[in-house]
CSV table of C-alpha atoms and ligand atoms in Angstrom, one decimal:
chain,number,residue,atom,x,y,z
A,1,MET,CA,114.6,118.3,101.5
A,2,ILE,CA,110.9,117.3,101.6
A,3,PRO,CA,109.8,120.5,99.7
A,4,GLU,CA,112.6,120.0,97.1
A,5,ASN,CA,111.5,116.4,96.6
A,6,ILE,CA,107.9,117.4,96.3
A,7,ARG,CA,108.8,120.0,93.7
A,8,GLY,CA,110.9,117.4,91.8
A,9,VAL,CA,108.0,114.9,91.8
A,10,LYS,CA,105.5,117.6,90.7
A,11,GLU,CA,107.8,118.5,87.8
A,12,ARG,CA,108.1,114.9,86.7
A,13,ILE,CA,104.3,114.6,86.9
A,14,ARG,CA,103.9,117.6,84.7
A,15,LEU,CA,106.4,116.2,82.2
A,16,ALA,CA,104.7,112.8,82.0
A,17,ALA,CA,101.2,114.4,81.7
A,18,GLY,CA,102.4,116.7,79.0
A,19,LYS,CA,103.8,113.7,77.1
A,20,ILE,CA,100.2,112.4,76.6
A,21,GLY,CA,98.6,115.8,76.3
A,22,LYS,CA,97.1,115.9,79.7
A,23,ASN,CA,97.1,118.6,82.4
A,24,ASP,CA,98.9,117.9,85.5
A,25,ARG,CA,96.1,119.4,87.5
A,26,ASP,CA,94.0,116.3,86.6
A,27,ILE,CA,96.5,114.0,88.4
A,28,THR,CA,96.2,113.7,92.1
A,29,LEU,CA,99.5,113.1,94.0
A,30,VAL,CA,98.8,111.0,97.1
A,31,CYS,CA,101.7,111.5,99.4
A,32,VAL,CA,102.2,108.1,101.2
A,33,THR,CA,103.1,108.6,104.7
A,34,LYS,CA,103.1,105.1,106.2
A,35,THR,CA,106.7,105.3,107.5
A,36,VAL,CA,106.5,109.0,108.3
A,37,ASP,CA,105.8,110.9,111.5
A,38,VAL,CA,103.5,113.9,112.1
A,39,PRO,CA,106.3,116.6,111.9
A,40,ARG,CA,107.4,115.4,108.5
A,41,ILE,CA,103.9,115.1,107.2
A,42,GLU,CA,103.4,118.7,108.4
A,43,GLU,CA,106.4,119.7,106.3
A,44,ALA,CA,104.8,118.0,103.3
A,45,LEU,CA,101.5,119.8,103.9
A,46,ALA,CA,103.4,123.1,104.1
A,47,ALA,CA,105.0,122.3,100.8
A,48,GLY,CA,101.6,122.0,99.1
A,49,VAL,CA,100.7,118.4,99.6
A,50,THR,CA,96.9,117.9,99.7
A,51,ASP,CA,96.3,114.2,99.8
A,52,ILE,CA,97.8,111.6,102.3
A,53,GLY,CA,97.9,107.9,101.8
A,54,GLU,CA,98.1,105.5,104.8
A,55,ASN,CA,98.1,101.6,104.8
A,56,TYR,CA,96.8,100.8,108.2
A,57,VAL,CA,93.8,102.3,110.0
A,58,GLN,CA,95.3,102.1,113.4
A,59,ALA,CA,98.5,103.9,112.5
A,60,ALA,CA,96.6,106.5,110.6
A,61,GLU,CA,94.4,107.3,113.5
A,62,ILE,CA,97.2,108.8,115.5
A,63,LYS,CA,98.3,111.0,112.6
A,64,PHE,CA,94.7,111.9,111.8
A,65,LYS,CA,94.3,113.3,115.4
A,66,ALA,CA,97.0,115.8,114.6
A,67,ILE,CA,96.2,116.6,111.0
A,68,GLU,CA,92.4,116.0,110.7
A,69,TYR,CA,90.8,117.4,107.7
A,70,ARG,CA,93.7,119.6,106.6
A,71,ALA,CA,94.4,116.8,104.1
A,72,LYS,CA,92.3,114.3,102.1
A,73,TRP,CA,93.0,110.8,103.5
A,74,HIS,CA,93.4,107.8,101.3
A,75,LEU,CA,93.4,104.3,102.6
A,76,ILE,CA,95.7,102.4,100.3
A,77,GLY,CA,96.4,99.2,102.3
A,78,HIS,CA,94.2,96.2,103.0
A,79,LEU,CA,91.2,96.9,105.1
A,80,GLN,CA,89.9,94.4,107.6
A,81,THR,CA,86.1,94.4,108.3
A,82,ASN,CA,86.6,95.1,112.0
A,83,LYS,CA,88.4,98.3,111.2
A,84,VAL,CA,85.7,99.6,108.7
A,85,LYS,CA,83.9,101.8,111.4
A,86,GLU,CA,87.1,103.9,112.1
A,87,ALA,CA,88.1,103.8,108.4
A,88,VAL,CA,84.9,105.4,106.9
A,89,ARG,CA,85.1,108.3,109.4
A,90,MET,CA,88.7,109.2,108.5
A,91,PHE,CA,89.3,108.3,104.9
A,92,ASP,CA,87.9,110.2,102.0
A,93,LEU,CA,88.7,107.4,99.4
A,94,ILE,CA,89.2,103.7,100.1
A,95,HIS,CA,91.5,102.2,97.4
A,96,SER,CA,91.4,98.6,98.5
A,97,VAL,CA,88.0,97.2,98.2
A,98,ASP,CA,88.3,93.6,97.0
A,99,SER,CA,85.4,91.6,98.3
A,100,LEU,CA,81.6,92.0,98.6
A,101,LYS,CA,81.8,91.3,102.4
A,102,LEU,CA,84.1,94.4,102.9
A,103,ALA,CA,81.8,96.6,100.6
A,104,GLU,CA,78.8,95.6,102.5
A,105,GLU,CA,80.4,96.6,105.8
A,106,ILE,CA,81.6,99.9,104.4
A,107,SER,CA,78.1,100.6,103.1
A,108,LYS,CA,76.5,99.7,106.4
A,109,ARG,CA,79.0,101.8,108.4
A,110,SER,CA,78.6,104.7,106.1
A,111,ALA,CA,74.8,105.0,106.5
A,112,GLY,CA,75.1,108.0,108.8
A,113,LEU,CA,77.5,110.0,106.6
A,114,LEU,CA,76.3,112.8,104.3
A,115,ASP,CA,77.6,111.0,101.2
A,116,PRO,CA,78.1,107.5,100.0
A,117,LYS,CA,81.6,106.3,100.8
A,118,LYS,CA,83.8,106.6,97.8
A,119,VAL,CA,85.9,103.5,97.1
A,120,LEU,CA,88.1,102.0,94.4
A,121,ILE,CA,88.3,98.3,93.6
A,122,GLU,CA,91.8,96.8,94.0
A,123,VAL,CA,92.6,94.6,91.1
A,124,LYS,CA,95.4,91.9,91.2
A,125,THR,CA,96.9,92.5,87.8
A,126,SER,CA,99.9,90.5,88.8
A,127,GLU,CA,100.5,87.4,91.0
A,128,GLU,CA,103.6,88.7,92.8
A,129,ALA,CA,102.7,92.3,93.8
A,130,THR,CA,100.2,91.6,96.5
A,131,LYS,CA,98.1,88.9,97.9
A,132,TYR,CA,95.1,91.3,97.9
A,133,GLY,CA,92.9,92.4,95.1
A,134,VAL,CA,90.3,90.7,92.9
A,135,LEU,CA,91.4,89.0,89.8
A,136,PRO,CA,90.7,91.1,86.6
A,137,GLU,CA,87.9,88.7,85.5
A,138,GLN,CA,86.1,89.0,88.9
A,139,ALA,CA,86.1,92.8,88.9
A,140,LEU,CA,83.0,93.3,86.9
A,141,PRO,CA,80.8,90.9,88.7
A,142,LEU,CA,82.0,92.3,92.1
A,143,ILE,CA,81.3,95.9,90.9
A,144,GLU,CA,77.8,94.9,89.7
A,145,LYS,CA,77.0,93.6,93.3
A,146,ILE,CA,78.5,96.6,95.0
A,147,ALA,CA,76.6,99.0,92.8
A,148,VAL,CA,73.2,98.1,94.4
A,149,LEU,CA,74.5,98.8,98.0
A,150,PRO,CA,73.1,102.1,99.3
A,151,HIS,CA,76.0,104.0,101.1
A,152,ILE,CA,79.0,103.1,98.9
A,153,LYS,CA,80.1,104.3,95.5
A,154,VAL,CA,82.7,102.7,93.3
A,155,MET,CA,84.8,105.5,91.7
A,156,GLY,CA,87.4,103.5,89.8
A,157,LEU,CA,90.2,100.9,90.0
A,158,MET,CA,93.5,100.5,91.9
A,159,THR,CA,96.5,98.3,91.3
A,160,MET,CA,100.1,97.7,92.2
A,161,ALA,CA,102.8,96.4,89.9
A,162,PRO,CA,105.5,94.0,91.3
A,163,PHE,CA,108.7,95.6,92.7
A,164,THR,CA,111.1,96.5,89.9
A,165,GLU,CA,114.1,98.6,89.0
A,166,ASN,CA,112.8,99.2,85.6
A,167,PRO,CA,109.6,101.3,85.3
A,168,GLU,CA,108.9,99.8,81.9
A,169,ASP,CA,108.3,96.4,83.6
A,170,SER,CA,105.1,97.9,85.1
A,171,ARG,CA,103.6,99.0,81.9
A,172,PRO,CA,101.7,95.8,81.1
A,173,TYR,CA,99.9,95.8,84.4
A,174,PHE,CA,98.9,99.4,84.1
A,175,GLU,CA,97.6,98.7,80.6
A,176,ARG,CA,95.6,95.8,81.9
A,177,LEU,CA,94.0,98.0,84.5
A,178,LYS,CA,93.2,100.8,82.0
A,179,LYS,CA,91.6,98.3,79.6
A,180,LEU,CA,89.5,96.8,82.4
A,181,SER,CA,88.2,100.2,83.4
A,182,LEU,CA,87.2,101.0,79.7
A,183,LEU,CA,85.4,97.6,79.6
A,184,ILE,CA,83.5,98.4,82.9
A,185,LEU,CA,82.7,101.9,81.6
A,186,THR,CA,80.9,100.4,78.6
A,187,LYS,CA,78.5,98.5,80.8
A,188,ARG,CA,77.1,101.8,82.1
A,189,ILE,CA,76.3,100.4,85.6
A,190,ARG,CA,74.2,102.7,87.7
A,191,ASN,CA,76.0,104.2,90.8
A,192,VAL,CA,79.4,103.3,89.3
A,193,ASP,CA,81.8,105.9,88.1
A,194,MET,CA,85.0,104.8,86.5
A,195,ARG,CA,86.6,108.2,87.1
A,196,TYR,CA,89.8,107.2,88.9
A,197,LEU,CA,92.7,104.9,88.1
A,198,SER,CA,95.1,104.7,91.1
A,199,MET,CA,98.3,103.3,89.9
A,200,GLY,CA,102.0,104.1,89.9
A,201,MET,CA,104.4,104.6,92.9
A,202,THR,CA,107.9,106.0,93.1
A,203,GLN,CA,109.2,103.1,91.0
A,204,ASP,CA,106.9,103.6,88.0
A,205,PHE,CA,104.6,106.7,88.3
A,206,GLU,CA,105.6,108.2,85.0
A,207,VAL,CA,104.7,105.1,83.1
A,208,ALA,CA,101.5,104.9,85.1
A,209,ILE,CA,100.5,108.4,84.0
A,210,GLU,CA,101.3,107.6,80.4
A,211,GLU,CA,99.0,104.6,80.7
A,212,GLY,CA,96.2,106.8,82.2
A,213,ALA,CA,96.7,106.9,86.0
A,214,ASN,CA,95.0,110.0,87.6
A,215,ILE,CA,95.9,109.1,91.1
A,216,ILE,CA,99.5,108.3,91.9
A,217,ARG,CA,100.8,107.1,95.3
A,218,ILE,CA,104.3,108.3,96.2
A,219,GLY,CA,106.3,107.7,99.3
A,220,HIS,CA,110.0,107.2,98.8
A,221,ALA,CA,110.5,109.9,96.2
A,222,ILE,CA,109.1,112.5,98.7
A,223,PHE,CA,110.5,111.2,102.0
A,224,GLY,CA,113.6,109.4,100.9
A,225,GLY,CA,114.7,106.1,102.6
B,1,LIG,C1,103.9,102.1,100.2
B,1,LIG,C2,103.0,102.2,99.1
B,1,LIG,C3,103.1,103.1,98.1
B,1,LIG,C4,104.3,104.0,97.9
B,1,LIG,O1,105.4,103.4,97.6
B,1,LIG,P1,106.8,104.2,97.3
B,1,LIG,O2,107.7,103.2,96.7
B,1,LIG,O3,107.3,104.6,98.7
B,1,LIG,O4,106.5,105.4,96.4
B,1,LIG,C5,102.1,103.1,97.1
B,1,LIG,N1,101.0,102.3,97.2
B,1,LIG,C6,100.9,101.4,98.1
B,1,LIG,C7,99.7,100.4,98.1
B,1,LIG,C8,101.9,101.3,99.2
B,1,LIG,O5,101.8,100.3,100.1
């Protein structure tokens, strides 16, 4: 069932990308495994999944021990400063930076790594979706402050739309994030790359792709439940 689901999701990604004249190879499918055990993650990897998303550092550590660097790891949930040390070791991309304090800790703890730690800024484009994330108007000032830190690199933005049955409901939030990324791009801030827009989940990933997402985070459509 997992391989079929992955095939189905990939086909839907291809169709959504095609609709806006984009290549599906330019869209990264992050397979969200927060409710999934190692054997089922192995099934997903065998079926061609390359990127894994986890919400909690501690839960991810157990799975990381089994899977290690056979996948790229994405931290998509809120990160507490006391978990940063473990997080920077495991995760290739941290999607949930929403404060200078957290960014400073990530930079400090990444000093011994080969490369600056890649992060996305989580933006609260809606009031209901999550209590985390910076307000859109705070994103630019925060990014300007993070840009001068030595061992961290902002690579784009992430957002969540509120829960909905109708994917079209998410479009305004995704449009907002895309607009914000374009605005930040025009500022040409040193050490800031607006390469990634992480938006779209099972409920709304096709709409997200239409609005410019190049990282989508999918759990239920792959693992059911
Ligand atoms: C759980 C989760 C997802 C995946 O949601 P699904 O509805 O299972 O596709 C994506 N992003 C975040 C931040 C999540 O917590």
